[in-house]
Short mmCIF file of N, CA and C and ligand atoms in Angstrom, two decimals:
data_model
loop_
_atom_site.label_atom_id
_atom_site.label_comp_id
_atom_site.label_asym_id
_atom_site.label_seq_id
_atom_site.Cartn_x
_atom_site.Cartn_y
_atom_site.Cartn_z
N UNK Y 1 98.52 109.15 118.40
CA UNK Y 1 97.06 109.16 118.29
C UNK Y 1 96.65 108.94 116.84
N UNK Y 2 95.56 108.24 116.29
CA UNK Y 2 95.17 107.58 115.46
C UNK Y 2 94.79 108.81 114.45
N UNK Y 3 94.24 109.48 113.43
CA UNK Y 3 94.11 110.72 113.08
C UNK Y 3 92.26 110.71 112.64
N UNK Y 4 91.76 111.42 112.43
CA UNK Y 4 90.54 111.61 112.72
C UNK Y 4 90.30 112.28 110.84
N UNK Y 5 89.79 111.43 110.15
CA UNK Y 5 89.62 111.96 108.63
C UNK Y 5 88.13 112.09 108.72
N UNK Y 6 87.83 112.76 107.78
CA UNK Y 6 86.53 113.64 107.58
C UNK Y 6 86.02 113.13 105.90
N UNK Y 7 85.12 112.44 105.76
CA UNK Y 7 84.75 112.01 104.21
C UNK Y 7 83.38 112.39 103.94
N UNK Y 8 83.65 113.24 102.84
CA UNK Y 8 82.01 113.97 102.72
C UNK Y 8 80.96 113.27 101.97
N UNK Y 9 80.06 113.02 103.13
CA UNK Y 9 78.86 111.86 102.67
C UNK Y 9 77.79 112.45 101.69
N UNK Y 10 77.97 113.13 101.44
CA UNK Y 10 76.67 113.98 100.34
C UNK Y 10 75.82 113.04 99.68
N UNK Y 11 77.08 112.04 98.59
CA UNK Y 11 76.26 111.51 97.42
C UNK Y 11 77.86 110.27 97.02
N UNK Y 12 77.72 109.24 96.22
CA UNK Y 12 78.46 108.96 95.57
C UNK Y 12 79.29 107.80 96.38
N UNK Y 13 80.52 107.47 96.47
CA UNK Y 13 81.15 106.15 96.89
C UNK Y 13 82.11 106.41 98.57
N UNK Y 14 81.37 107.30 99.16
CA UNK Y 14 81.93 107.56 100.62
C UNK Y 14 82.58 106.20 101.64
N UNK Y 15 81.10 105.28 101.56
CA UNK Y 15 81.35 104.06 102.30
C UNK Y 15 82.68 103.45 102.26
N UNK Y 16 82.96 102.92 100.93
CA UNK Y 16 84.06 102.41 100.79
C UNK Y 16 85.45 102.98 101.24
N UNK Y 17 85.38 104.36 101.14
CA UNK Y 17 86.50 105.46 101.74
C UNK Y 17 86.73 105.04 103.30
N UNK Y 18 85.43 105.02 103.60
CA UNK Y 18 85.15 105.02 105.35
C UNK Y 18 86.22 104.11 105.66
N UNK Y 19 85.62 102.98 105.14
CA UNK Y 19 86.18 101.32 105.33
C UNK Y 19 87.62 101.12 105.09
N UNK Y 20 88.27 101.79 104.24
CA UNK Y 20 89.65 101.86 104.21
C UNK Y 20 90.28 102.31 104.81
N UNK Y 21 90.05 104.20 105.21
CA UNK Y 21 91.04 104.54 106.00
C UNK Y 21 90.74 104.03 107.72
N UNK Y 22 89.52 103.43 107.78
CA UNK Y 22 89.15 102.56 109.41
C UNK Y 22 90.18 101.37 109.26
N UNK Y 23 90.64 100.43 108.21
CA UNK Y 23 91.63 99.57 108.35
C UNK Y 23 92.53 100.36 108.23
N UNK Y 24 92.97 101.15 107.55
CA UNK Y 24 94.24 102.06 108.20
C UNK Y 24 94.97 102.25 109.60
N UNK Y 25 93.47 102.23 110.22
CA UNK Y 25 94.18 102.68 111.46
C UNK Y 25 93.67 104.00 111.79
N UNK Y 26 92.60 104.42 111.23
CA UNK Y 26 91.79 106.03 111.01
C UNK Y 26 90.36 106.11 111.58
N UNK Y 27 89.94 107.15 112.43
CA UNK Y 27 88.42 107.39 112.77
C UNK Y 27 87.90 108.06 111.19
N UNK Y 28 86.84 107.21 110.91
CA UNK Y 28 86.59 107.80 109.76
C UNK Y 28 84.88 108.93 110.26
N UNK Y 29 84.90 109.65 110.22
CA UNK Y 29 83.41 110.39 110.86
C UNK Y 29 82.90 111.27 109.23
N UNK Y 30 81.12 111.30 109.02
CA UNK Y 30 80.72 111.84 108.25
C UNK Y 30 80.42 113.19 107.72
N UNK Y 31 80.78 113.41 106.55
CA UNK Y 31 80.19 115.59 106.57
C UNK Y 31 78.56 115.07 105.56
N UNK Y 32 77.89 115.56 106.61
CA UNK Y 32 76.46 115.20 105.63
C UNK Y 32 75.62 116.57 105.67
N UNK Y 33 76.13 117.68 106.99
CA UNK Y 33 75.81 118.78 107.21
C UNK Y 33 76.63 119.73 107.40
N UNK Y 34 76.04 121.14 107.43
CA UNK Y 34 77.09 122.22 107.47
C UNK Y 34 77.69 122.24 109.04
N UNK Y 35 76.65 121.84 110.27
CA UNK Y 35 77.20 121.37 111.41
C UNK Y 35 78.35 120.28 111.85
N UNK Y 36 78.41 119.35 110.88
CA UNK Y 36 79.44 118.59 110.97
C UNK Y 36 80.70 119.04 110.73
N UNK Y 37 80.84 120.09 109.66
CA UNK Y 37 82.40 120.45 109.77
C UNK Y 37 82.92 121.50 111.29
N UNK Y 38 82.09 121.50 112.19
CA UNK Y 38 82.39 122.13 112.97
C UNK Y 38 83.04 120.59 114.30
N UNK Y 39 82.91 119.83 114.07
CA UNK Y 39 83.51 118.47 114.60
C UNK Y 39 85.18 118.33 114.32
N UNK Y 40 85.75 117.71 114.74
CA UNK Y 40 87.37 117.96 114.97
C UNK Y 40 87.49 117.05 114.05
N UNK Y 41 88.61 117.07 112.42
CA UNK Y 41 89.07 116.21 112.16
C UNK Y 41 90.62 116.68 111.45
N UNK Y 42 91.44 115.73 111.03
CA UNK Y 42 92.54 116.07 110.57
C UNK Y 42 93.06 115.93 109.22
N UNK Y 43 91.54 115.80 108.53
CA UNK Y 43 92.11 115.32 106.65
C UNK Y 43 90.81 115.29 106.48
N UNK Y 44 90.29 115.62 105.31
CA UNK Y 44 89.55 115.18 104.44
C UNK Y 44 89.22 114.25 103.66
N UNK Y 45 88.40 113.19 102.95
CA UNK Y 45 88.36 112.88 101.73
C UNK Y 45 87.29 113.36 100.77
N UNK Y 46 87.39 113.47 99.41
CA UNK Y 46 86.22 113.79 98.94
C UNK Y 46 85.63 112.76 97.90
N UNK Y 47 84.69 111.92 98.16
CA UNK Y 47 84.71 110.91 96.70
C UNK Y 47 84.27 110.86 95.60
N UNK Y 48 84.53 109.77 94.97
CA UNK Y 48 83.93 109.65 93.53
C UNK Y 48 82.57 109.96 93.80
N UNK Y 49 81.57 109.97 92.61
CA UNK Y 49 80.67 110.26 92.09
C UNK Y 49 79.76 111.21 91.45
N UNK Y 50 79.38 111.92 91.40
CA UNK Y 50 78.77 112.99 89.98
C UNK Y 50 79.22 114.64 90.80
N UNK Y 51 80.20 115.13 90.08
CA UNK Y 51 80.60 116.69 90.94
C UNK Y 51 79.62 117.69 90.93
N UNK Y 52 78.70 117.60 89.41
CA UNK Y 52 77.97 119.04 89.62
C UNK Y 52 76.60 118.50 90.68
N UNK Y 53 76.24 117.10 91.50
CA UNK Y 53 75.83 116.95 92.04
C UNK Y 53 75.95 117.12 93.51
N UNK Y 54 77.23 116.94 93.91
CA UNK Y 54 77.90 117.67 94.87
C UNK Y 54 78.37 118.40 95.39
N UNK Y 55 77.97 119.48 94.45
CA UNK Y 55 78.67 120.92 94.21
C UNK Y 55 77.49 121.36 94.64
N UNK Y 56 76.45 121.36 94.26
CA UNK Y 56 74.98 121.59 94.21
C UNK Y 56 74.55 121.47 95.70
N UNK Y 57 74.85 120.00 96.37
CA UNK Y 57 74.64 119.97 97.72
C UNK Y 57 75.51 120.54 98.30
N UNK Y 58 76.75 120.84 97.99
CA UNK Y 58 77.67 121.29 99.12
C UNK Y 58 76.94 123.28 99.08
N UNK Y 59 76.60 123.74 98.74
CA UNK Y 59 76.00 125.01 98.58
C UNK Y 59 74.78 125.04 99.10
N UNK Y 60 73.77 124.17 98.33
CA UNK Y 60 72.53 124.22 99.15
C UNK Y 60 72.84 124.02 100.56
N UNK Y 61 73.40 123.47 100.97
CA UNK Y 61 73.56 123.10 102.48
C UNK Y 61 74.82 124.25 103.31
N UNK Y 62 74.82 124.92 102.71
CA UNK Y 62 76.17 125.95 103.03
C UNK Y 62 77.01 125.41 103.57
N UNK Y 63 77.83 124.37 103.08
CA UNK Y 63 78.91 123.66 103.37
C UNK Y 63 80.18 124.19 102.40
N UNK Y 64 79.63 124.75 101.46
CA UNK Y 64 80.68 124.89 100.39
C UNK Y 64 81.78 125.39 100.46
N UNK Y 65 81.72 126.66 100.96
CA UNK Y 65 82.63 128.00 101.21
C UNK Y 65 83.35 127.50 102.91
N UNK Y 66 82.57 126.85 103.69
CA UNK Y 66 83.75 126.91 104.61
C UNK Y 66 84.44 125.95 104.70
N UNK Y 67 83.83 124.62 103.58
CA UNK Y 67 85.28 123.34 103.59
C UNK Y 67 86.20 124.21 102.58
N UNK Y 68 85.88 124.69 101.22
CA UNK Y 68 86.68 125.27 100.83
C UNK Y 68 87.85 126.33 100.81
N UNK Y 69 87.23 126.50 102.30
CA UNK Y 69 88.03 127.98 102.64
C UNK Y 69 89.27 126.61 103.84
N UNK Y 70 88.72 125.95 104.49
CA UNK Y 70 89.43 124.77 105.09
C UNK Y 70 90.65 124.31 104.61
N UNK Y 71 90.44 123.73 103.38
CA UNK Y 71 91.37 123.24 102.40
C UNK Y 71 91.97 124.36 101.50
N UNK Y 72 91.59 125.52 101.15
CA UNK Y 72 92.85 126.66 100.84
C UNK Y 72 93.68 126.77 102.21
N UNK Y 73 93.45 126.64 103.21
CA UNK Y 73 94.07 127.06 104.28
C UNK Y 73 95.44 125.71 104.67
N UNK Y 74 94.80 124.56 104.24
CA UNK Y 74 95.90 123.39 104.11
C UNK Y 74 95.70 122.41 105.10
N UNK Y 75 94.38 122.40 105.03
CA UNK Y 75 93.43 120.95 105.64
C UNK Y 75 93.95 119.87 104.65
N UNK Y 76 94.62 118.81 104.86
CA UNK Y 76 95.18 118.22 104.08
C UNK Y 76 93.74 117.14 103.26
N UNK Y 77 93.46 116.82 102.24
CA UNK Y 77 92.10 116.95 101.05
C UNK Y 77 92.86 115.78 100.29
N UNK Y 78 92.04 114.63 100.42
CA UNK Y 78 92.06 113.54 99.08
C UNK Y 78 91.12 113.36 98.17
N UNK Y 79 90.93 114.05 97.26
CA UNK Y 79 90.26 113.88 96.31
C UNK Y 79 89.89 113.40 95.14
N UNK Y 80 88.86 111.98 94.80
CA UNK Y 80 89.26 111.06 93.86
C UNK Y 80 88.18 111.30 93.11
N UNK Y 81 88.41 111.30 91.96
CA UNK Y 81 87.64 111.12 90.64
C UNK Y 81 86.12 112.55 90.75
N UNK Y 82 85.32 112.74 90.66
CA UNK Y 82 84.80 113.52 91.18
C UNK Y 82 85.12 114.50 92.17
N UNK Y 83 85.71 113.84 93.29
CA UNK Y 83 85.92 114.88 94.56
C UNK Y 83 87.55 115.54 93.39
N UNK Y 84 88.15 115.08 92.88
CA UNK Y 84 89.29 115.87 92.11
C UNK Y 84 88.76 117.00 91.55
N UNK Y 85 87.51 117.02 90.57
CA UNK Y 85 86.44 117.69 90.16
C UNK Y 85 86.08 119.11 91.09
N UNK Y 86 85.62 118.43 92.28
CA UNK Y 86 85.91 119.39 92.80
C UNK Y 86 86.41 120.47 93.58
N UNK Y 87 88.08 119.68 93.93
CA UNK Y 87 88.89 120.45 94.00
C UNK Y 87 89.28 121.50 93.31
N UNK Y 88 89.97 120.89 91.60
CA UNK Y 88 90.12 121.97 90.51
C UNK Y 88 89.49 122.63 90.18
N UNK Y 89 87.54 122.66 89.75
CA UNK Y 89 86.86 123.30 89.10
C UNK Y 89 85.85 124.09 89.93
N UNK Y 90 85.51 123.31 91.13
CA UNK Y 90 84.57 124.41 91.97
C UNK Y 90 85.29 124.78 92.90
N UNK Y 91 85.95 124.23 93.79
CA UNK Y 91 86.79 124.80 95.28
C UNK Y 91 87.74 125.41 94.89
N UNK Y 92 88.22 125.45 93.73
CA UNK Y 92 89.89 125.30 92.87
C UNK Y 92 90.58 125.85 93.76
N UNK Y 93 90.94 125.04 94.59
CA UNK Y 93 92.31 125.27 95.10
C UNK Y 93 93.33 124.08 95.29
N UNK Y 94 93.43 123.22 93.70
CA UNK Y 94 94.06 122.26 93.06
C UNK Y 94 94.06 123.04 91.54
N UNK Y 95 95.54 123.44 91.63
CA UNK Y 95 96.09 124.23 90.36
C UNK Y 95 95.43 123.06 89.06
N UNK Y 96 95.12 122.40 88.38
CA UNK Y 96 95.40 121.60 87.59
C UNK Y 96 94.01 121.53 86.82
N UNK Y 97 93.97 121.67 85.22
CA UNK Y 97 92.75 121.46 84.52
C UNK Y 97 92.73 120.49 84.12
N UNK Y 98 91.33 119.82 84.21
CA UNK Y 98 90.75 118.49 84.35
C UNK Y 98 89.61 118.77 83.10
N UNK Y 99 89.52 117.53 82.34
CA UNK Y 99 88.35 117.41 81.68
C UNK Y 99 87.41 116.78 82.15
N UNK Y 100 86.06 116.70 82.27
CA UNK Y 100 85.07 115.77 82.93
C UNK Y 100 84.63 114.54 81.72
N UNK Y 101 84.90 113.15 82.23
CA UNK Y 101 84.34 112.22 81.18
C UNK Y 101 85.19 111.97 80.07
N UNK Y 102 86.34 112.08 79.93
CA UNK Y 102 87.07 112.36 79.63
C UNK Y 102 87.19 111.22 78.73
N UNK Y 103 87.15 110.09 79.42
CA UNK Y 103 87.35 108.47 78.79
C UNK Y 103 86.59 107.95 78.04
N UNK Y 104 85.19 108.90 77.53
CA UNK Y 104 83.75 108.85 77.09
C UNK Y 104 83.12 107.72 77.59
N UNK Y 105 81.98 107.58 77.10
CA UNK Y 105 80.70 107.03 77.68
C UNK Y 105 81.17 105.19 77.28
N UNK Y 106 81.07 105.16 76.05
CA UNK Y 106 81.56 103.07 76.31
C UNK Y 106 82.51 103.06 77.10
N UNK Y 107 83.78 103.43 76.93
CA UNK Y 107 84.90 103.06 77.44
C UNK Y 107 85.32 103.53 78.46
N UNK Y 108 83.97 103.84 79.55
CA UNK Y 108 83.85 104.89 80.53
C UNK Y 108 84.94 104.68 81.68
N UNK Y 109 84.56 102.92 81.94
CA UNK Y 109 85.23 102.57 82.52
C UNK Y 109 86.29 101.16 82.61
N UNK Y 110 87.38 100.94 83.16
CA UNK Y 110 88.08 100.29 82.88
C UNK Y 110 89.70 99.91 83.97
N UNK Y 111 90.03 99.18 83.69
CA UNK Y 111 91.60 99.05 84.74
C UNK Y 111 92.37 98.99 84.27
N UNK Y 112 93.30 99.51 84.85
CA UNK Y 112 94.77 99.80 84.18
C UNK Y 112 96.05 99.60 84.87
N UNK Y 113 97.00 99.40 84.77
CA UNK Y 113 98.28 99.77 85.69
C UNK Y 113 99.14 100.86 85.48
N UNK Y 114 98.84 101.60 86.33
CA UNK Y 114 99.85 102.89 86.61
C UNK Y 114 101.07 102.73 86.74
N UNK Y 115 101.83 103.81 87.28
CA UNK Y 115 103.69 103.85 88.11
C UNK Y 115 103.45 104.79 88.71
N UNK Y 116 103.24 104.40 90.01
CA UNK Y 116 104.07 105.28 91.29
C UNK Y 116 105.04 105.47 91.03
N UNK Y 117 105.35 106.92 90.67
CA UNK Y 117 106.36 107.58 90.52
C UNK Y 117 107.50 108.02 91.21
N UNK Y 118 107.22 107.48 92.55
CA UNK Y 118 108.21 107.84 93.78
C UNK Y 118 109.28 106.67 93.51
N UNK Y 119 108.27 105.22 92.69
CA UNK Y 119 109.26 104.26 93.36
C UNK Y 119 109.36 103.36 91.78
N UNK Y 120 108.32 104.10 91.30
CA UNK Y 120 107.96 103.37 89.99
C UNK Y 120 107.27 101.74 89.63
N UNK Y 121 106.77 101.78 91.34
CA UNK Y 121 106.12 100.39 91.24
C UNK Y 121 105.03 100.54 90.24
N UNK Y 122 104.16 99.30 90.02
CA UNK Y 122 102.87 98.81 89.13
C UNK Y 122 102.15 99.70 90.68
N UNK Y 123 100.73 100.35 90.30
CA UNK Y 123 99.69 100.21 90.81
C UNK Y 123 98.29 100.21 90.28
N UNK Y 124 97.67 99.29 90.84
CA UNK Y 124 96.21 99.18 90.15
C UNK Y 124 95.50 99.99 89.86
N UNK Y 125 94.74 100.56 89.07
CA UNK Y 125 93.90 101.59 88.88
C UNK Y 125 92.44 101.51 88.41
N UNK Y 126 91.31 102.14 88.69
CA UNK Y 126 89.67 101.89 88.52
C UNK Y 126 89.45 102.74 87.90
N UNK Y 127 89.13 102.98 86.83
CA UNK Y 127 88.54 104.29 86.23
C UNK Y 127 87.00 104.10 86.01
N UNK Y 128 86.54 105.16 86.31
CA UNK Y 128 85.13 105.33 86.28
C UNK Y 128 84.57 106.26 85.74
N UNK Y 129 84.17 106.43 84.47
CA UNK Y 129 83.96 107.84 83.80
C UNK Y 129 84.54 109.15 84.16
N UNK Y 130 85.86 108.80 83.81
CA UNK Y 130 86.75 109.49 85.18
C UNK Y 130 87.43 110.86 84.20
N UNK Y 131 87.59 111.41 85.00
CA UNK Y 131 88.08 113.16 84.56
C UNK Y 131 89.54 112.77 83.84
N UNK Y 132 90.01 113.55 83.11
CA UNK Y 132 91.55 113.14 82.68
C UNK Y 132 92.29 114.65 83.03
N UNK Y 133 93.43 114.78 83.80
CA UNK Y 133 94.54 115.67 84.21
C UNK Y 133 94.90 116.45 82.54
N UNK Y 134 94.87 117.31 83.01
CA UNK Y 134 95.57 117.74 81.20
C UNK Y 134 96.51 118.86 81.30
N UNK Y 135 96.30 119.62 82.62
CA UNK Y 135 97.58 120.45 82.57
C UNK Y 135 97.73 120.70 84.27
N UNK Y 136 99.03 120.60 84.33
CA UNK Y 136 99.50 121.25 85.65
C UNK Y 136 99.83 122.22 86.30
N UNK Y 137 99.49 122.90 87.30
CA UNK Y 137 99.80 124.62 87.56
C UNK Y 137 100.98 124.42 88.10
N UNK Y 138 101.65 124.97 88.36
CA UNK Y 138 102.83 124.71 89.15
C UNK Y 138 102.93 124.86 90.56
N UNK Y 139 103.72 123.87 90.97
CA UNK Y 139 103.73 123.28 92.33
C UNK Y 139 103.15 122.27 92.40
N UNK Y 140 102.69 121.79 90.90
CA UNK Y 140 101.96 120.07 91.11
C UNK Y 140 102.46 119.46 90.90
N UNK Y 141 102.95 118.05 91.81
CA UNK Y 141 103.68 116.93 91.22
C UNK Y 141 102.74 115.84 91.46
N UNK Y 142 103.00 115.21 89.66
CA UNK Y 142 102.42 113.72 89.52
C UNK Y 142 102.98 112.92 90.76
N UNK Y 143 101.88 112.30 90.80
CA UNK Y 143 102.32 110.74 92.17
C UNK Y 143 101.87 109.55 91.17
N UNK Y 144 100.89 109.56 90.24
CA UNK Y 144 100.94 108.19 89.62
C UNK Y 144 100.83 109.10 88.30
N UNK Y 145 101.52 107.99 87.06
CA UNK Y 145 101.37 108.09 85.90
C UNK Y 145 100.29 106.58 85.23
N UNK Y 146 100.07 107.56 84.61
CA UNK Y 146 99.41 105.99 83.18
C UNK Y 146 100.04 106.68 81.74
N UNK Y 147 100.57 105.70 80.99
CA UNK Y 147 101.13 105.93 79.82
C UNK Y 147 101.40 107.59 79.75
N UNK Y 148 102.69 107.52 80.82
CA UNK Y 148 103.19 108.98 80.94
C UNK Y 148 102.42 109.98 81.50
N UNK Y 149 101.24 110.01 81.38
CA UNK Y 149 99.87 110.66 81.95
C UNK Y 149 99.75 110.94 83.30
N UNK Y 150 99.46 112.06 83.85
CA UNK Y 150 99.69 111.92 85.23
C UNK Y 150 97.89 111.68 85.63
N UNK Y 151 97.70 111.20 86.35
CA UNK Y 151 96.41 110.60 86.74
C UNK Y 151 96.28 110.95 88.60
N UNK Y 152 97.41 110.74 89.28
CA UNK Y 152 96.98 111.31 90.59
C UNK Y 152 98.44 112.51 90.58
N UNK Y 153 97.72 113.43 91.45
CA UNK Y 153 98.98 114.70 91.86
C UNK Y 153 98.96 115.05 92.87
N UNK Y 154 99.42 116.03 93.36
CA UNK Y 154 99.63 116.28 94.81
C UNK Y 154 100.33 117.91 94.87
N UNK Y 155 99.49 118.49 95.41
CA UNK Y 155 100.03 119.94 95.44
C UNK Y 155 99.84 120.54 96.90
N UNK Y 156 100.73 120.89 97.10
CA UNK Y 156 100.52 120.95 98.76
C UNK Y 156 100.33 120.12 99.58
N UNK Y 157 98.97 120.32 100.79
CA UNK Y 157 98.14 119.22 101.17
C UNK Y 157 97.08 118.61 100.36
N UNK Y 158 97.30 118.53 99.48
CA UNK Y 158 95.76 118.55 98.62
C UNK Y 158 96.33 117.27 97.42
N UNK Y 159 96.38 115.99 97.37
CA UNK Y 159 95.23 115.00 96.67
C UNK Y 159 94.57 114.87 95.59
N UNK Y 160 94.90 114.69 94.16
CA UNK Y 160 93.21 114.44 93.41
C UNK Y 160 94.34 113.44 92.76
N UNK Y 161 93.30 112.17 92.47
CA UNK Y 161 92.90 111.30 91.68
C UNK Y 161 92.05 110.84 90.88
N UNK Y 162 92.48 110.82 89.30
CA UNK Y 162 91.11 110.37 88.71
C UNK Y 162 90.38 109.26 88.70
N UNK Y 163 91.45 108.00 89.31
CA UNK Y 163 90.94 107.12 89.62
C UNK Y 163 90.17 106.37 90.76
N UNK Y 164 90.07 105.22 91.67
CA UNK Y 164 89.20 105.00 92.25
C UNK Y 164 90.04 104.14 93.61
N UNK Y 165 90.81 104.96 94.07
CA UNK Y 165 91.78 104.07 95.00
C UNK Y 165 90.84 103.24 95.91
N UNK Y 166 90.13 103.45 96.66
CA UNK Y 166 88.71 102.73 97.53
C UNK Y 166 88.80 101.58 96.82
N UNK Y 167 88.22 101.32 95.33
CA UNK Y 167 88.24 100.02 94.79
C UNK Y 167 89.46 98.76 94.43
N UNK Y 168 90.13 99.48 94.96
CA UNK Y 168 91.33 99.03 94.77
C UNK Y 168 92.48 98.47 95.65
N UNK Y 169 93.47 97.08 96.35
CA UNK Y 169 93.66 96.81 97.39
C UNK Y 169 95.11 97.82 97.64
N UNK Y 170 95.39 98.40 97.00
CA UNK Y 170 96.54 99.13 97.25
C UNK Y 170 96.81 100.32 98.26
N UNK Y 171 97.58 100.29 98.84
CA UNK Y 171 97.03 101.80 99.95
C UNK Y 171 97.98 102.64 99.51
N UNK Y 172 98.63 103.04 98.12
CA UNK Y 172 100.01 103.86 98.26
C UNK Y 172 99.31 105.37 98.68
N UNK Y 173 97.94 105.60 97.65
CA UNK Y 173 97.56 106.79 97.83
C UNK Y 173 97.45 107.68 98.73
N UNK Y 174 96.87 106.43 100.01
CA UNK Y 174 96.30 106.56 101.02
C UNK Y 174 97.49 106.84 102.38
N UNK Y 175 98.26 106.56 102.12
CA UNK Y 175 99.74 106.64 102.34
C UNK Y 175 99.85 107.64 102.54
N UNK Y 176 99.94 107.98 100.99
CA UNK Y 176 100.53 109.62 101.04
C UNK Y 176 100.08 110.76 101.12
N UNK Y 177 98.37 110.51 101.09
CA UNK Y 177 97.60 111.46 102.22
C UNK Y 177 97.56 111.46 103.34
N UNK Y 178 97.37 110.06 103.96
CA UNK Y 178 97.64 109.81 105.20
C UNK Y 178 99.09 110.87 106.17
N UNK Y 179 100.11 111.01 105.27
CA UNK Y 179 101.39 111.51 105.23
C UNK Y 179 101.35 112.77 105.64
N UNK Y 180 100.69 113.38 104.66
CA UNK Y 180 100.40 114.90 104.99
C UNK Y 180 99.43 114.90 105.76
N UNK Y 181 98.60 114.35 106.36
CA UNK Y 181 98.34 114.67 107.70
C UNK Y 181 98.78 114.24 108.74
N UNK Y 182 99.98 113.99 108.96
CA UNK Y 182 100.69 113.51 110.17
C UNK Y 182 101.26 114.50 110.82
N1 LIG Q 1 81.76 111.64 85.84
C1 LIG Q 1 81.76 112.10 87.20
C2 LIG Q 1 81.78 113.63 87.28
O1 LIG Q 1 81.91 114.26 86.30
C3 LIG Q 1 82.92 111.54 87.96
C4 LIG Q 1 82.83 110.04 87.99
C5 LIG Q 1 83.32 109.43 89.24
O2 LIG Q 1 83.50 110.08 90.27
N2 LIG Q 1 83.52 108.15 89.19
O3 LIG Q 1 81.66 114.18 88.33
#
């Protein structure tokens, strides 16, 4: 059976999420309300775009505390660039400190090539005024590096990337979330 992911529509670059894991091979369905997480799904995503804006809605709308309590529990959670944001700093239940903006304001954004570290291939990367990884709690392992840098990790079921896999034609990420929810 095909797996049923959950991408929280609040604010920010959801669509594109949708559209990927649907060529995957994935029901992609929306969290836009606190009623929606009561709908059956088997993964999360959380996307790019502004965290203390989404942090903001995920509370006003009392969504906050029970996706978060979801994903401590090991709802398996992809979280890119923002949604990483708020894994580590508001949900934190992604060991790992993140700076916000990290790349500053000109050079906000930009592409790069990473290494998948599993296999050490090239993968493409989008940065978008994007958070930078700066320390790891333990039990986190890098999945992509940039100039040694770990940029996506993976701790448990849980996902964050600072970059912008959606924009990007590569599916390793998506893979290996996809993975942990199988
Ligand atoms: N700068 C944004 C934040 O701090 C993240 C940017 C993004 O998601 N592309 O939340």
């Amino acid at each position: 059976m095909s797996p049923t992911i959950a991408v929280l529509a609040l604010q920010g670059a959801f669509i594109e999420h949708e559209q990927r894991l649907q060529s995957l091979g994935c029901a992609a369905i929306e969290l836009r309300q606190a009623a929606d997480l009561e709908r059956s799904f088997d993964g999360v995503v959380l996307p790019g775009g502004e965290s203390t804006v989404q942090a903001k809605l995920l509370h006003d709308l009392g969504m906050f505390e029970p996706l978060r309590q979801r994903i401590a529990e090991g709802l398996p959670a992809l979280g890119t660039c923002a949604g990483l944001i708020l894994l580590a700093d508001h949900f934190r239940t992604l060991p790992v400190t993140v700076r916000r903006n990290a790349y500053g304001r000109q050079l906000g954004s930009f592409h790069a090539e990473g290494c998948w570290e599993n296999t050490n291939e090239a993968i493409p990367l989008t940065f978008i005024r994007a958070p930078r990884i700066e320390a790891l709690g333990p039990g986190v392992e890098p999945l992509v590096t940039l100039n040694d840098a770990p940029v996506a990790v993976r701790h448990l079921n849980q996902i964050g990337a600072a970059f912008h896999p959606e924009l990007d034609s590569d599916n390793c990420l998506y893979e290996a979330f996809l993975e942990r929810v199988a």
